[in-house]
Coordinates of C-alpha atoms in Angstrom, one line a residue:
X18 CA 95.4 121.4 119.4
X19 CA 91.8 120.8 120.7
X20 CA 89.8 119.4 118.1
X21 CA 86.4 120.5 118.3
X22 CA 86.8 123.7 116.4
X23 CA 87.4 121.5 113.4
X24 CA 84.2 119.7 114.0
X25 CA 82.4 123.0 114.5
X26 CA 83.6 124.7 111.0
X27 CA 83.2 121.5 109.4
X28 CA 79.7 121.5 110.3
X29 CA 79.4 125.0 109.9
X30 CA 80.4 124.1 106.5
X31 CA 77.5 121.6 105.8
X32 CA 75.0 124.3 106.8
X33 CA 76.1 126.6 104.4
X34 CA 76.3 124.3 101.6
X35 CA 72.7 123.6 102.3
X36 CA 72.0 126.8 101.4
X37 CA 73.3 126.8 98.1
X38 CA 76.5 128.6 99.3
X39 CA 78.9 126.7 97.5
X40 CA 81.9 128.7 97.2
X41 CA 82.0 129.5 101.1
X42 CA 81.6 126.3 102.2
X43 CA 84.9 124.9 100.6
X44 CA 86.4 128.1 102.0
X45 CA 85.5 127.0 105.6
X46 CA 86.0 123.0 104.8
X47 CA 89.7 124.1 103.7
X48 CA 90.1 126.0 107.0
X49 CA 89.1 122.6 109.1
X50 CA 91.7 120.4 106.8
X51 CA 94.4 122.7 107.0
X52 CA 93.6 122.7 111.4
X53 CA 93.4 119.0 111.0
X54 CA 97.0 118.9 109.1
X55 CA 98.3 121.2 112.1
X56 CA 97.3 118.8 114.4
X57 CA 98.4 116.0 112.7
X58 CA 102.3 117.8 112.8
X59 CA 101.5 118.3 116.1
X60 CA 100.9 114.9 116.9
X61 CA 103.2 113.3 115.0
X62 CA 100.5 111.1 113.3
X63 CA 102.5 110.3 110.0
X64 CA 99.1 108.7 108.4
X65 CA 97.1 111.9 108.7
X66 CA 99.9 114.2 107.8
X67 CA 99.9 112.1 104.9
X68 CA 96.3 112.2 104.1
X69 CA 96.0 116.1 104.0
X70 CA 98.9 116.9 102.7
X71 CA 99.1 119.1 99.6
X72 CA 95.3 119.4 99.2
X73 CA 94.1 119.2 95.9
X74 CA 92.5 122.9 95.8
X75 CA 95.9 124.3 96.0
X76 CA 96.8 122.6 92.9
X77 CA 96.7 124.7 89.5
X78 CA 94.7 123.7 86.6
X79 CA 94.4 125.4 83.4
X80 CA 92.1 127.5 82.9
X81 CA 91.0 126.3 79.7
X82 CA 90.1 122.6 80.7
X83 CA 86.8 121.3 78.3
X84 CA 83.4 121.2 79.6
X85 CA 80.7 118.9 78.3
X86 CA 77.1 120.0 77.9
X87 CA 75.0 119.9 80.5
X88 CA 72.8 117.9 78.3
X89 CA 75.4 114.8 78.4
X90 CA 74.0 114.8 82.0
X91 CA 70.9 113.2 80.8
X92 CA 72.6 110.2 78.9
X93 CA 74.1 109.3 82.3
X94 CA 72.8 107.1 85.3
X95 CA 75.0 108.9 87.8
X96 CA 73.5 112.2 89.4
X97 CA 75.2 114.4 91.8
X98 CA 74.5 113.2 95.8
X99 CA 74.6 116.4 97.0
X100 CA 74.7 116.0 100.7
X101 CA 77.9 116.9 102.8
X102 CA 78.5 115.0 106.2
X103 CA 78.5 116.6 109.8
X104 CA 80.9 115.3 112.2
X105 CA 79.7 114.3 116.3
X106 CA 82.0 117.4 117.8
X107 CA 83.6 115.0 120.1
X108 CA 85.1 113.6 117.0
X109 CA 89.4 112.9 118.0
X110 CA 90.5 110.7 114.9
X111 CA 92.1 112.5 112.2
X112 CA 91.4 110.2 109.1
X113 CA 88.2 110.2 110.2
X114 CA 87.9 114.3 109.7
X115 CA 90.3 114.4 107.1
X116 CA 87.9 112.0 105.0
X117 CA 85.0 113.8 105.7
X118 CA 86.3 117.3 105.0
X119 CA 88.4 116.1 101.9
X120 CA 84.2 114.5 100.6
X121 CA 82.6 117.7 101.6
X122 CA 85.3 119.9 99.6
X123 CA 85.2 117.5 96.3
X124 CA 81.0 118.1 96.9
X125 CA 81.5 122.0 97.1
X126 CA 83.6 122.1 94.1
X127 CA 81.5 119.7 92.6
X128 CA 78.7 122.6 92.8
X129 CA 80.6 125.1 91.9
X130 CA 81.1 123.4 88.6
X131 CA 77.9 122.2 87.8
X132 CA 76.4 125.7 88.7
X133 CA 79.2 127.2 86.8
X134 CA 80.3 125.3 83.9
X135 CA 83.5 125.3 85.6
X136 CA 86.1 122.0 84.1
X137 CA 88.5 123.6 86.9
X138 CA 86.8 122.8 89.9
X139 CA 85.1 119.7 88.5
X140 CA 88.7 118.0 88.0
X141 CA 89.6 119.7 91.2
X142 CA 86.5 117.9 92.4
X143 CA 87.7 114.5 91.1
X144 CA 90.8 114.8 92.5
X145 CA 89.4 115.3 96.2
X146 CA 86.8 112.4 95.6
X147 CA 89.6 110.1 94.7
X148 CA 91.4 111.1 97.6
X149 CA 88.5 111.0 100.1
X150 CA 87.9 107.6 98.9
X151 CA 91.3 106.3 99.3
X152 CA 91.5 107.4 103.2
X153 CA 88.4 106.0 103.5
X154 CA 88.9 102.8 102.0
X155 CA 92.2 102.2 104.0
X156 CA 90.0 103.1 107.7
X157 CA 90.1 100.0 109.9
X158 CA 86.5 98.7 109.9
X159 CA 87.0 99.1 113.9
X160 CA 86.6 102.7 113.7
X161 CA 83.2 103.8 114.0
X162 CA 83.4 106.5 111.4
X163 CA 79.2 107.6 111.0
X164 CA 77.5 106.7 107.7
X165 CA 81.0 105.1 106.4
X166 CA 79.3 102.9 103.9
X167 CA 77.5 106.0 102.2
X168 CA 80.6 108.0 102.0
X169 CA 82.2 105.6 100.3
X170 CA 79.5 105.0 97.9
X171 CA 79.0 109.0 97.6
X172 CA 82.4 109.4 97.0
X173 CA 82.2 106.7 93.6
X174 CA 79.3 108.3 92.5
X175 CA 80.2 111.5 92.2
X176 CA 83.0 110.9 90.9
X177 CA 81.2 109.2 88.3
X178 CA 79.3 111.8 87.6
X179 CA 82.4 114.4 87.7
X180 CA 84.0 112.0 85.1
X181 CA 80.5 112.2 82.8
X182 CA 80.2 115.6 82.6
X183 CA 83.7 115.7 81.5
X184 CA 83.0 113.3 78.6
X185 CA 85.5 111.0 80.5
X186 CA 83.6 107.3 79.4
X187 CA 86.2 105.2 81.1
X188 CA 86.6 106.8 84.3
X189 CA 82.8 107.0 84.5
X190 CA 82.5 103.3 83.5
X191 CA 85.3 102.6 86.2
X192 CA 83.2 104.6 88.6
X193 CA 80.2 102.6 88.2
X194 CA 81.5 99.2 88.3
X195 CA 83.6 100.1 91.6
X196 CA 80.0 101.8 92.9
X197 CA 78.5 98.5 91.9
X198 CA 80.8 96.3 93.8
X199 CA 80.4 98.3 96.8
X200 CA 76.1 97.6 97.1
X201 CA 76.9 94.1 96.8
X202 CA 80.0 93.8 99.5
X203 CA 79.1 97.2 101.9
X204 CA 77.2 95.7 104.9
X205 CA 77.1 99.0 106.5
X206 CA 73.9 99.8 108.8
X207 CA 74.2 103.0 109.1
X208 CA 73.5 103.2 105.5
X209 CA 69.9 104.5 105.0
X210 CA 67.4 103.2 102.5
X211 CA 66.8 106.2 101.3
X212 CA 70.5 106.8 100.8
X213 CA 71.1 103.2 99.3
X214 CA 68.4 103.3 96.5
X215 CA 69.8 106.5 95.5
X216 CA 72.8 104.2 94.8
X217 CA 71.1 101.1 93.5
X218 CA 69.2 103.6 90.8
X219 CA 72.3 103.4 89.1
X220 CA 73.1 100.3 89.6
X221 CA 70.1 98.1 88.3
X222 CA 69.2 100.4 85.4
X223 CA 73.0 99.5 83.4
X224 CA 73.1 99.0 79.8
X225 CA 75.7 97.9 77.3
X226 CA 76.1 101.9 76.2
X227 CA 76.3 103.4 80.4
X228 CA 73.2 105.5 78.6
X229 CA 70.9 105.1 82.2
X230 CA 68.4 106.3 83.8
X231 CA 68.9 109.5 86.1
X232 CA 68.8 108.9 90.0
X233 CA 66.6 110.8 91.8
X234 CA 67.8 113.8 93.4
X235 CA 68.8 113.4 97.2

């Protein structure tokens, strides 16, 4: 299948999570990953089938899952980077969309959590961040995937912050560190400076305790 309607809702996707509408972004970003797993079957491309298969929003969670104050928020260096990533329409490589769509899913959920108190989509959140991370990680560094460095980065420090607001102190420790190693060894020019110090804010304000500063807002 043509591929270019994927880009399309993806992006269509980003426009609405700009305006604060959460819950049908991931509706739209869960279309475009289950198209890119169709063509994935189609082509026979074992590593992308592998990549989207059984997405993580499918999955139940209990209903019941515990929820940390909003207030632990402010004992925490990560923030939320809120942005979601747009895709050049001529876009063919399925990793490349599948990672994109699987970050710009874990961000809507993310959201949706925040916004609504909600443990589900948070670890639903974590799950997809994890994921995104993974297929982006294992990318060869030929492919010219747009802004790779900052979705990588993105992807650690949400999931920092995902793992913070769910009083999880090693997994957010674990996030840091990892988002640590990746200012010193990403050499990524596509990443902005804007972007970057939103990164490094967490970075260079560590104490023993993880009890930092909060990162500006992107």
């Amino acid at each position: 299948m043509a591929l270019v309607p994927v880009s399309q809702r993806n992006n269509h996707g980003v426009n609405l999570l700009i305006q604060g509408h959460a819950d049908p972004a991931a509706q739209v970003f869960r279309q475009a990953l289950t198209w890119t797993r169709q063509a994935a079957q189609q082509q026979q491309d074992v590593n992308a089938v592998l990549a989207v298969a059984d997405p993580a929003m499918e999955r139940t969670l209990p209903m019941d899952l515990p929820f940390v104050s909003h207030d632990f928020v402010h004992e925490t260096s990560f923030t939320m980077y809120c942005k979601a990533f747009s895709v050049e329409e001529h876009e063919d490589d399925l990793n490349v969309l599948s990672a994109v769509l699987l970050y710009n899913i874990a961000v809507s959920f993310h959201a949706m959590g925040v916004s609504r108190g909600s443990a589900q989509n948070l670890h639903r959140a974590s799950h997809l961040y994890t994921r995104a991370y993974s297929v982006l990680a294992t990318l060869p560094h030929q492919v010219p995937l747009r802004q790779r460095g900052t979705l990588l980065m993105a992807s650690v420090n949400n999931l920092g912050h995902v793992c913070a607001l769910l009083g999880d102190d090693h997994g957010a420790a674990t996030s840091f560190h990892q988002l640590r190693s990746l200012t010193i060894v990403v050499r990524d020019t596509t990443v902005g400076v804007t972007d970057l110090s939103f990164f490094l804010m967490a970075v260079i304000t560590e104490n023993e305790d993880l009890d930092l500063l909060m990162a500006p807002s992107a």
